[in-house]
XYZ file of C-alpha atoms in Angstrom:
640
model
C 4.002 -23.696 -0.208
C 1.076 -26.055 -0.485
C 0.552 -26.684 3.216
C -3.095 -26.999 4.394
C -4.694 -24.211 6.292
C -4.820 -24.905 10.171
C -8.111 -25.776 11.861
C -9.995 -23.392 14.057
C -8.925 -25.151 17.295
C -5.311 -25.165 16.143
C -5.517 -21.451 15.153
C -6.960 -20.204 18.459
C -4.981 -22.450 20.805
C -2.132 -21.006 22.742
C 0.586 -23.563 23.408
C 2.911 -21.721 25.717
C 5.400 -24.627 25.930
C 5.811 -24.681 22.257
C 6.888 -21.067 22.347
C 9.374 -21.184 25.101
C 10.859 -24.537 24.152
C 13.363 -22.861 21.829
C 14.956 -21.039 24.774
C 15.418 -24.029 27.084
C 18.931 -25.381 27.369
C 19.733 -28.753 25.822
C 20.201 -30.532 29.208
C 16.961 -29.169 30.606
C 15.100 -30.058 27.353
C 16.331 -33.715 27.576
C 14.995 -33.882 31.181
C 11.760 -32.228 30.318
C 10.707 -34.670 27.671
C 10.556 -37.323 30.459
C 8.068 -35.557 32.585
C 4.838 -36.619 30.818
C 3.386 -37.603 27.487
C 2.167 -34.068 26.746
C 5.532 -32.575 27.325
C 7.094 -35.268 25.356
C 4.822 -34.439 22.457
C 5.540 -30.868 22.647
C 9.320 -30.800 23.314
C 10.402 -33.764 21.250
C 10.289 -31.981 17.848
C 12.588 -29.276 19.316
C 15.026 -31.753 20.475
C 15.068 -33.885 17.248
C 14.281 -31.125 14.748
C 17.888 -29.952 14.500
C 19.798 -32.394 16.749
C 23.234 -30.957 15.820
C 22.475 -27.669 17.408
C 22.830 -29.428 20.777
C 26.316 -30.873 19.909
C 28.382 -27.862 21.085
C 31.229 -26.233 19.097
C 34.440 -27.550 21.007
C 36.216 -30.173 18.820
C 35.998 -33.010 21.378
C 32.434 -32.344 22.459
C 31.170 -32.098 18.971
C 32.857 -35.245 17.691
C 31.687 -37.342 20.738
C 28.154 -36.019 20.335
C 28.234 -36.772 16.546
C 29.453 -40.384 17.228
C 26.608 -40.914 19.893
C 24.080 -39.525 17.615
C 25.074 -41.787 14.759
C 24.936 -44.832 17.187
C 21.478 -43.577 18.355
C 20.029 -43.565 14.824
C 20.402 -47.505 14.725
C 17.837 -48.037 17.533
C 15.703 -44.904 17.601
C 12.074 -45.458 16.551
C 10.931 -44.306 13.064
C 8.490 -41.872 14.439
C 11.286 -40.073 16.311
C 13.678 -39.991 13.343
C 10.984 -38.478 11.194
C 11.093 -35.415 13.278
C 14.614 -34.409 12.063
C 14.566 -31.877 9.250
C 18.086 -30.179 9.637
C 21.539 -31.527 10.465
C 24.031 -28.721 10.875
C 27.459 -30.322 11.614
C 30.096 -28.242 13.239
C 33.513 -27.882 11.660
C 35.198 -30.155 14.186
C 38.739 -31.345 13.241
C 37.952 -34.982 13.767
C 41.296 -36.166 12.263
C 42.777 -35.962 15.598
C 40.305 -38.741 16.720
C 40.717 -40.743 13.519
C 37.478 -39.273 12.073
C 34.139 -41.005 11.868
C 33.742 -43.979 9.569
C 33.276 -43.307 5.932
C 29.593 -44.547 5.976
C 28.455 -41.713 8.307
C 26.944 -39.740 5.366
C 25.054 -42.693 3.941
C 23.746 -43.698 7.417
C 22.422 -40.221 8.056
C 20.709 -39.878 4.704
C 19.263 -43.363 5.003
C 18.112 -43.318 8.705
C 16.604 -39.770 8.568
C 13.901 -40.024 5.958
C 12.626 -36.443 6.185
C 15.970 -34.784 6.412
C 15.578 -31.643 4.349
C 18.781 -29.620 5.050
C 22.344 -30.873 5.499
C 24.932 -28.225 6.317
C 28.435 -29.432 6.286
C 30.287 -26.150 5.864
C 34.020 -26.579 6.326
C 33.612 -30.030 7.688
C 36.856 -32.002 7.138
C 35.166 -35.493 7.176
C 32.932 -34.611 4.423
C 35.519 -36.171 2.128
C 36.001 -38.528 -0.854
C 35.246 -41.802 1.082
C 32.092 -40.476 2.601
C 30.744 -39.120 -0.734
C 31.312 -42.350 -2.638
C 29.469 -44.517 0.025
C 26.168 -43.093 -1.116
C 26.374 -45.111 -4.325
C 25.527 -48.465 -2.662
C 22.754 -48.624 -0.015
C 23.555 -50.275 3.286
C 22.896 -54.040 3.873
C 19.644 -53.189 5.827
C 17.824 -51.598 2.891
C 19.617 -53.101 -0.028
C 16.597 -55.148 -0.852
C 14.609 -52.126 -1.551
C 17.086 -50.806 -4.155
C 17.957 -53.962 -5.969
C 17.727 -52.578 -9.559
C 17.327 -48.809 -8.816
C 20.095 -46.494 -7.408
C 19.313 -45.069 -4.117
C 17.713 -41.591 -3.910
C 17.586 -39.393 -0.808
C 14.984 -36.673 0.197
C 17.638 -33.884 0.752
C 16.557 -30.488 -0.483
C 19.181 -28.131 1.002
C 22.929 -28.940 0.799
C 25.488 -26.319 2.066
C 28.885 -27.885 1.322
C 30.816 -24.676 1.050
C 34.564 -24.542 2.059
C 34.874 -28.259 2.396
C 38.659 -28.974 2.115
C 38.478 -32.677 1.592
C 35.700 -33.087 -0.885
C 36.638 -34.321 -4.458
C 35.095 -33.657 -7.747
C 34.100 -37.313 -8.377
C 32.672 -37.430 -4.950
C 30.495 -34.407 -5.416
C 29.293 -35.499 -8.836
C 28.371 -38.884 -7.242
C 26.456 -37.337 -4.351
C 24.484 -34.910 -6.624
C 23.326 -37.807 -8.885
C 21.466 -39.205 -5.758
C 19.967 -35.886 -4.556
C 17.216 -35.477 -7.323
C 15.120 -33.194 -5.071
C 17.742 -30.507 -4.214
C 16.323 -26.961 -4.147
C 19.242 -25.133 -2.645
C 22.937 -25.970 -3.310
C 25.884 -24.154 -2.032
C 29.320 -25.105 -3.203
C 31.111 -21.830 -2.465
C 34.896 -21.873 -1.783
C 34.991 -25.611 -2.429
C 37.780 -25.966 -4.995
C 36.694 -29.456 -6.003
C 33.420 -28.074 -7.314
C 35.247 -26.407 -10.207
C 35.024 -29.440 -12.377
C 33.065 -30.408 -15.561
C 31.655 -33.442 -14.009
C 30.256 -31.431 -11.142
C 28.606 -29.001 -13.644
C 27.201 -31.692 -15.723
C 25.547 -33.376 -12.809
C 23.478 -30.168 -12.333
C 21.400 -31.247 -15.356
C 19.744 -33.869 -13.324
C 18.526 -31.608 -10.559
C 15.177 -30.725 -11.844
C 14.090 -28.985 -8.625
C 17.253 -26.794 -8.199
C 16.276 -23.138 -7.728
C 19.191 -21.584 -5.673
C 22.876 -22.212 -6.797
C 25.835 -20.563 -5.055
C 29.255 -20.971 -6.717
C 31.135 -18.169 -4.963
C 34.891 -17.669 -5.051
C 35.745 -20.719 -7.227
C 37.831 -18.974 -9.907
C 35.141 -19.497 -12.479
C 35.852 -18.333 -16.074
C 33.598 -17.698 -18.969
C 34.043 -21.196 -20.395
C 32.899 -22.566 -17.010
C 29.863 -20.302 -17.073
C 28.957 -21.682 -20.482
C 28.866 -25.249 -19.226
C 26.842 -24.290 -16.026
C 24.335 -22.197 -18.075
C 23.671 -25.056 -20.426
C 23.324 -27.439 -17.433
C 20.812 -25.429 -15.347
C 18.934 -23.463 -18.269
C 16.036 -21.550 -16.814
C 15.357 -23.697 -13.773
C 17.555 -21.655 -11.342
C 16.005 -18.566 -9.835
C 18.949 -17.280 -7.697
C 22.543 -17.504 -8.820
C 25.514 -16.357 -6.754
C 28.748 -15.962 -8.813
C 30.543 -13.396 -6.632
C 34.287 -13.261 -6.528
C 35.033 -15.217 -9.734
C 36.715 -14.246 -12.954
C 33.728 -13.748 -15.286
C 33.820 -11.026 -17.959
C 31.114 -9.620 -20.240
C 31.110 -12.734 -22.292
C 30.033 -14.883 -19.362
C 27.296 -12.392 -18.552
C 25.933 -12.714 -22.106
C 26.040 -16.411 -21.921
C 23.954 -16.319 -18.685
C 21.425 -13.987 -20.364
C 21.087 -16.095 -23.394
C 20.737 -19.557 -21.653
C 19.237 -18.790 -18.154
C 16.730 -15.921 -18.867
C 13.844 -16.555 -21.251
C 13.433 -13.879 -23.862
C 10.769 -11.410 -23.436
C 10.198 -12.161 -19.728
C 9.510 -8.499 -18.879
C 6.517 -8.526 -21.112
C 5.102 -11.903 -19.803
C 3.052 -12.545 -16.671
C 5.095 -12.753 -13.488
C 5.851 -16.076 -12.173
C 4.567 -17.172 -8.787
C 7.020 -15.853 -6.381
C 7.264 -12.493 -8.151
C 3.544 -11.904 -8.372
C 2.107 -8.937 -6.590
C -0.741 -10.950 -4.931
C 0.218 -11.856 -1.372
C -2.145 -14.828 -1.444
C -0.173 -16.352 -4.340
C 3.241 -15.129 -3.310
C 4.564 -16.169 0.143
C 7.914 -14.584 -0.700
C 6.358 -11.157 -1.311
C 8.149 -8.429 0.639
C 11.401 -10.569 1.152
C 14.511 -8.955 -0.150
C 16.545 -12.213 -0.624
C 14.962 -15.435 -1.979
C 17.832 -17.611 -1.018
C 17.785 -16.426 2.639
C 14.115 -17.033 2.921
C 14.260 -20.490 1.307
C 17.093 -21.539 3.636
C 15.291 -20.274 6.696
C 12.054 -22.161 5.560
C 13.849 -25.447 5.053
C 15.855 -25.301 8.311
C 12.919 -24.208 10.538
C 10.443 -27.005 10.145
C 9.339 -29.792 7.761
C 7.483 -28.258 4.779
C 5.796 -29.455 1.659
C 6.611 -28.293 -1.873
C 7.694 -24.719 -2.184
C 6.118 -22.201 -4.453
C 9.282 -21.717 -6.414
C 9.409 -25.401 -7.333
C 6.217 -25.246 -9.453
C 7.665 -23.047 -12.269
C 10.728 -24.426 -13.963
C 10.927 -21.883 -16.830
C 10.981 -18.472 -15.202
C 14.678 -18.036 -15.337
C 17.047 -16.271 -13.026
C 15.594 -13.364 -10.969
C 18.468 -12.860 -8.505
C 22.016 -12.346 -9.728
C 25.065 -11.757 -7.573
C 28.013 -10.751 -9.728
C 30.102 -8.466 -7.569
C 33.930 -8.694 -7.600
C 34.023 -9.785 -11.297
C 35.681 -7.915 -14.120
C 32.567 -6.956 -15.929
C 31.860 -3.451 -17.584
C 28.782 -1.179 -17.331
C 27.629 -2.874 -20.612
C 26.859 -5.962 -18.487
C 25.193 -3.882 -15.841
C 22.881 -2.366 -18.450
C 22.163 -5.793 -19.941
C 21.226 -7.228 -16.574
C 19.039 -4.235 -15.543
C 17.033 -4.798 -18.754
C 16.290 -8.441 -17.794
C 13.644 -7.506 -15.152
C 15.559 -9.030 -12.284
C 14.403 -8.947 -8.577
C 17.869 -8.733 -6.973
C 21.129 -7.416 -8.663
C 24.491 -7.266 -7.059
C 27.124 -5.811 -9.201
C 29.114 -4.138 -6.489
C 32.293 -3.795 -8.458
C 32.516 -3.075 -12.132
C 35.011 -1.898 -14.686
C 33.900 1.564 -15.558
C 36.001 1.570 -18.653
C 34.026 0.884 -21.863
C 36.204 -2.049 -22.868
C 37.484 -5.247 -21.369
C 40.921 -5.595 -19.920
C 43.688 -5.321 -22.519
C 44.363 -9.083 -22.083
C 40.875 -9.974 -23.316
C 40.125 -9.883 -26.947
C 36.624 -8.836 -27.660
C 35.008 -11.235 -30.129
C 33.644 -10.098 -33.411
C 29.986 -9.073 -33.696
C 29.612 -11.551 -36.568
C 30.964 -14.455 -34.474
C 28.011 -16.826 -33.790
C 29.672 -17.719 -30.361
C 29.737 -14.158 -29.271
C 27.426 -13.761 -26.268
C 28.736 -10.289 -25.138
C 25.848 -8.099 -23.988
C 24.970 -5.353 -26.440
C 26.255 -1.842 -25.674
C 23.679 0.087 -27.609
C 21.751 1.499 -24.588
C 23.165 3.350 -21.723
C 22.446 2.539 -18.020
C 19.984 5.490 -17.906
C 17.861 3.793 -20.464
C 17.546 0.667 -18.316
C 16.424 2.800 -15.452
C 14.044 4.989 -17.399
C 10.466 5.258 -16.357
C 9.177 3.523 -19.458
C 11.269 0.352 -18.687
C 9.255 -2.147 -16.578
C 11.142 -3.348 -13.539
C 10.470 -5.552 -10.523
C 13.969 -4.845 -9.110
C 13.793 -4.837 -5.282
C 17.488 -4.866 -4.241
C 20.275 -3.213 -6.172
C 23.974 -3.130 -5.261
C 26.226 -1.152 -7.454
C 29.585 0.604 -7.472
C 29.194 4.240 -6.362
C 31.006 5.612 -9.402
C 27.859 4.681 -11.573
C 26.086 7.632 -9.865
C 28.698 9.914 -8.379
C 30.896 10.268 -11.506
C 29.908 13.540 -13.297
C 30.586 12.563 -16.868
C 28.591 12.883 -20.105
C 29.137 9.433 -21.376
C 26.704 6.545 -21.230
C 28.285 5.020 -18.073
C 27.148 7.999 -15.972
C 23.936 7.865 -14.019
C 21.973 10.759 -12.522
C 20.630 10.176 -9.132
C 17.158 11.229 -10.366
C 16.961 7.962 -12.418
C 17.011 5.678 -9.341
C 13.653 6.615 -8.051
C 12.131 5.407 -11.330
C 12.316 1.915 -9.835
C 8.988 1.691 -8.008
C 9.571 -1.631 -6.324
C 13.251 -0.962 -5.282
C 13.386 -1.480 -1.514
C 17.159 -1.388 -0.769
C 19.854 0.347 -2.695
C 23.622 -0.324 -1.739
C 26.493 1.809 -2.967
C 29.875 0.264 -2.608
C 33.488 1.366 -2.302
C 32.536 4.970 -1.319
C 35.785 6.725 -0.157
C 35.480 7.866 3.491
C 37.201 11.168 2.612
C 37.510 12.955 -0.709
C 39.440 16.016 -1.869
C 36.335 17.767 -3.063
C 32.616 17.592 -2.350
C 31.462 15.987 -5.597
C 30.581 12.609 -3.949
C 28.734 14.044 -1.045
C 26.827 16.466 -3.294
C 25.615 13.645 -5.542
C 24.539 11.581 -2.523
C 22.608 14.653 -1.204
C 21.012 15.125 -4.557
C 20.035 11.426 -4.442
C 18.354 11.794 -0.939
C 16.493 14.974 -2.286
C 15.275 13.096 -5.267
C 14.055 10.207 -3.024
C 12.270 12.804 -0.835
C 10.532 14.408 -3.932
C 9.430 11.068 -5.227
C 8.051 9.865 -1.946
C 6.046 13.171 -1.638
C 4.610 12.843 -5.131
C 3.593 9.166 -4.422
C 1.789 10.338 -1.111
C 0.048 13.097 -2.946
C -1.197 10.661 -5.629
C -2.413 8.380 -2.873
C -4.489 11.051 -1.176
C -6.115 12.171 -4.550
C -6.899 9.041 -6.133
C -10.499 7.814 -6.281
C -9.649 4.080 -6.721
C -9.023 3.472 -2.888
C -11.769 2.551 -0.552
C -13.251 5.117 1.889
C -13.730 4.701 5.569
C -11.265 3.603 8.321
C -9.160 1.581 5.907
C -8.438 4.708 3.822
C -5.204 5.562 5.571
C -3.832 2.028 5.297
C -4.845 1.851 1.691
C -3.071 5.203 0.993
C 0.164 3.884 2.606
C 0.039 0.720 0.466
C -0.684 2.530 -2.635
C 2.232 5.084 -1.864
C 4.539 2.088 -1.220
C 3.499 0.616 -4.561
C 4.670 3.818 -6.330
C 7.885 4.342 -4.454
C 9.058 1.606 -2.097
C 12.688 2.582 -1.298
C 13.293 2.482 2.402
C 16.916 1.619 2.870
C 20.107 3.094 1.353
C 23.332 1.323 2.464
C 26.654 3.067 1.945
C 29.613 0.609 1.948
C 32.720 2.595 2.643
C 36.077 1.653 1.227
C 39.024 0.762 3.461
C 41.322 3.551 4.463
C 44.372 1.944 2.928
C 42.861 1.295 -0.496
C 44.239 3.438 -3.343
C 40.793 4.640 -4.376
C 40.675 2.802 -7.594
C 37.767 4.386 -9.579
C 37.344 1.400 -11.874
C 36.061 -0.721 -9.003
C 38.209 -3.646 -10.155
C 41.615 -4.257 -8.546
C 44.614 -5.250 -10.611
C 44.104 -8.751 -9.355
C 40.737 -9.004 -10.871
C 41.883 -7.738 -14.222
C 44.834 -10.069 -14.329
C 42.617 -13.001 -13.259
C 40.338 -12.311 -16.224
C 42.953 -13.427 -18.708
C 42.164 -17.022 -19.867
C 45.710 -17.447 -20.928
C 47.406 -16.790 -17.757
C 46.712 -20.038 -15.894
C 50.335 -20.811 -15.376
C 51.389 -17.235 -14.411
C 48.702 -16.191 -11.882
C 48.624 -19.164 -9.542
C 49.628 -16.872 -6.700
C 46.824 -14.505 -7.580
C 44.255 -17.382 -7.590
C 45.430 -18.489 -4.214
C 45.125 -15.045 -2.712
C 41.511 -14.894 -4.168
C 40.682 -18.078 -2.434
C 42.251 -16.991 0.782
C 45.316 -19.245 0.312
C 48.923 -18.155 1.046
C 50.674 -21.206 -0.305
C 51.623 -21.293 -3.982
C 51.309 -25.122 -4.060
C 47.536 -24.885 -3.231
C 48.063 -27.387 -0.453
C 45.891 -26.988 2.669
C 48.495 -28.230 5.010
C 51.175 -25.917 3.737
C 48.684 -23.105 3.875
C 47.760 -23.866 7.477
C 51.526 -23.806 8.419
C 51.985 -20.584 6.493
C 49.238 -18.896 8.432
C 50.332 -20.239 11.702
C 53.926 -18.864 11.133
C 52.896 -15.518 9.790
C 53.348 -13.585 12.965
C 55.683 -16.063 14.823
C 59.008 -14.396 15.769
C 59.846 -16.659 18.675
C 63.135 -17.538 17.146
C 64.476 -14.151 17.917
C 66.130 -13.603 21.276
C 64.765 -11.364 24.047
C 67.069 -8.571 23.096
C 66.564 -8.830 19.359
C 64.558 -6.224 17.679
C 64.492 -7.483 14.136
C 60.843 -7.223 13.621
C 59.827 -3.680 12.292
C 56.565 -1.962 13.406
C 53.435 -3.160 11.473
C 52.960 -1.445 8.141
C 49.462 -0.317 9.120
C 50.813 1.585 12.111
C 53.419 3.113 10.101
C 50.885 4.322 7.572
C 48.857 5.916 10.220
C 51.842 8.140 11.296
C 51.350 11.443 9.540
C 53.618 14.527 9.582
C 51.785 17.274 11.690
C 52.618 19.853 8.987
C 51.142 17.739 6.330
C 47.880 16.993 8.263
C 47.298 20.719 8.947
C 48.242 21.877 5.490
C 45.368 23.387 3.516
C 46.663 21.599 0.274
C 45.819 18.275 1.906
C 42.491 19.113 3.315
C 39.821 16.543 2.830
C 35.989 16.248 3.162
C 34.427 13.534 5.439
C 31.557 12.116 3.293
C 29.760 10.646 6.165
C 29.937 13.847 8.307
C 28.589 15.961 5.463
C 25.678 13.468 4.902
C 24.967 13.383 8.680
C 24.902 17.232 8.927
C 22.476 17.389 6.081
C 20.229 14.749 7.477
C 20.171 16.446 10.854
C 19.397 19.765 9.423
C 16.515 18.564 7.272
C 15.167 16.515 10.193
C 15.158 19.507 12.380
C 13.331 21.600 9.753
C 10.684 18.707 9.430
C 10.157 18.673 13.112
C 9.542 22.351 13.258
C 7.182 22.156 10.358
C 5.342 19.320 12.008
C 5.053 21.275 15.329
C 3.641 24.203 13.478
C 1.177 22.234 11.557
C -0.021 20.562 14.770
C -0.474 23.920 16.426
C -2.596 25.320 13.515
C -4.391 22.019 13.173
C -3.290 21.439 9.579
C -1.048 18.937 7.637
C 2.642 19.322 7.486
C 3.822 20.290 3.989
C 6.664 19.081 1.831
C 10.072 19.759 3.352
C 12.655 19.842 0.655
C 15.381 17.104 1.215
C 13.664 15.366 4.127
C 13.374 11.589 3.486
C 12.231 9.360 6.328
C 14.077 6.212 5.123
C 17.064 4.613 6.663
C 20.559 5.426 5.602
C 23.051 2.818 6.937
C 26.851 3.225 6.791
C 28.900 0.023 6.669
C 32.653 0.230 7.379
C 35.360 -2.266 6.797
C 33.615 -4.352 4.105
C 36.743 -4.581 1.985
C 36.982 -5.415 -1.792
C 36.030 -9.083 -1.276
C 32.955 -8.395 0.768
C 31.992 -9.960 4.069
C 30.766 -13.343 5.011
C 33.853 -15.346 4.323
C 33.898 -17.415 7.542
C 32.418 -17.363 10.984
C 28.957 -17.188 12.270
C 27.407 -20.141 10.562
C 27.314 -22.601 13.428
C 25.946 -21.987 16.871
C 24.918 -18.405 16.527
C 24.574 -18.573 12.766
C 27.939 -19.859 11.904
């Protein structure tokens, strides 16, 4: 950001009311601003900065508050309206009240000149009529846009899961939002249209694009890649139908060649003075937090338009390890390939193009994954999410990956392994994970020894801090996340369910409608939201049975949990609990380290190397499922 440095008086002053204002209830906040001018100056930005946060979440309360707020904008002073930077509308079902007038979106964009973020996730009245009203300005300001189309200052738009948006309406709105930096159209089915993709060409400031769970195919990726080129820094394409061909298209159009040998762009630089995003695991999260917290100037990521993609989210797509290798070689910052097809070919329904075909953008398969993670390959990868089979499968082919290769990523901060079975018939998975922990411990010890013996660090009281920073620059891994598979899954080692392989067939549009609807969370084969709502409402409704009827069988999940006592105690069906084995190993190594530390303290020495002891965090996540988390919930109120 290019914000000016604060003055000395502003830096040393302690404004306690400004700190506690965020914890005051809305009703008390409205009363407090009327006490005096000083309180008004301090508390008014908290009241008008994100006014929709005071609306409530109930349908009637939210709709009434929205109507009053829209009416208030017509007579509120300009200085007050300039304080609003975020408008986060709740998903209130306003159709029971007739809904707001179609000009609500245009009025909000016109009367809030410094509105940075508009979050309309799952809002039903973000519809065709509201989207098309932005084409023509209102009568009050029509004189300012006599020959020029209106343009608005919005920089973040979250229109994910909007059921009533249309393709033409979205394309019309995007043409009037030239300054968009963050765009989220995930789970909005109307966004899967060529007109919407082509409108991305005009967004010169776009850096973060989320198109999750839209059923995108390789031909759609080709249109998107040619529209955004190298402007986008973070691209979220999870839960789509993209194959190796689409990945190759992204690499060709959205990542400049030879980027690993060039100077790092601004938000990937190692200097903290030049890089406000240094140390942040996710660029999209930090940009969204910045734009929804306060009014800010130009961001650092907006200055460079040719750096290409640095964060790629491709999980739950039918891609192979060839694509994983190609992405690892692109010097990315964040890579999410949580599910891959570990076979060395595409699904049988996909025909691999000829190498001589000029339209073939399939990633080359000449180098194994181990080559992409070798010590000689430069990498700024900070977060990696991969399928566990890429390191726990003991094979000799090029898709296998030894745990000792992962510590060769010096900037890697978080490693996530997905679809780990909670139990296994043998100890191969737990043994491989233990080898990974031992390798991390050895690499950390080596980095610490190099830090204590180097002569490039300054002496004196800052020596300890300098040694810690130097060791972190050599080995930065602090978190290992183990995402366990569901108990009822079949343990598919390919990491791609049958639905993903069938969905990858570009010739099966007419045959896999049901599969597409299930991917998008719809149960109705007609893709009608009203029919789908009725379907879900009647899923567990057996009220038509009499009181004495017992037609409903017990749930399938409860029947699957019933096991025969002889089978559960049979040695032939004995299983190994992966988490229990890792926990026992960690506790034992921790106890050895504590004893060694106590002995070193008693002798006045330094604790030596304890094999297998790694002080990092290992977090176990259960119940993630194949589609991942974060489908709904939590985005309004407490982070809905």
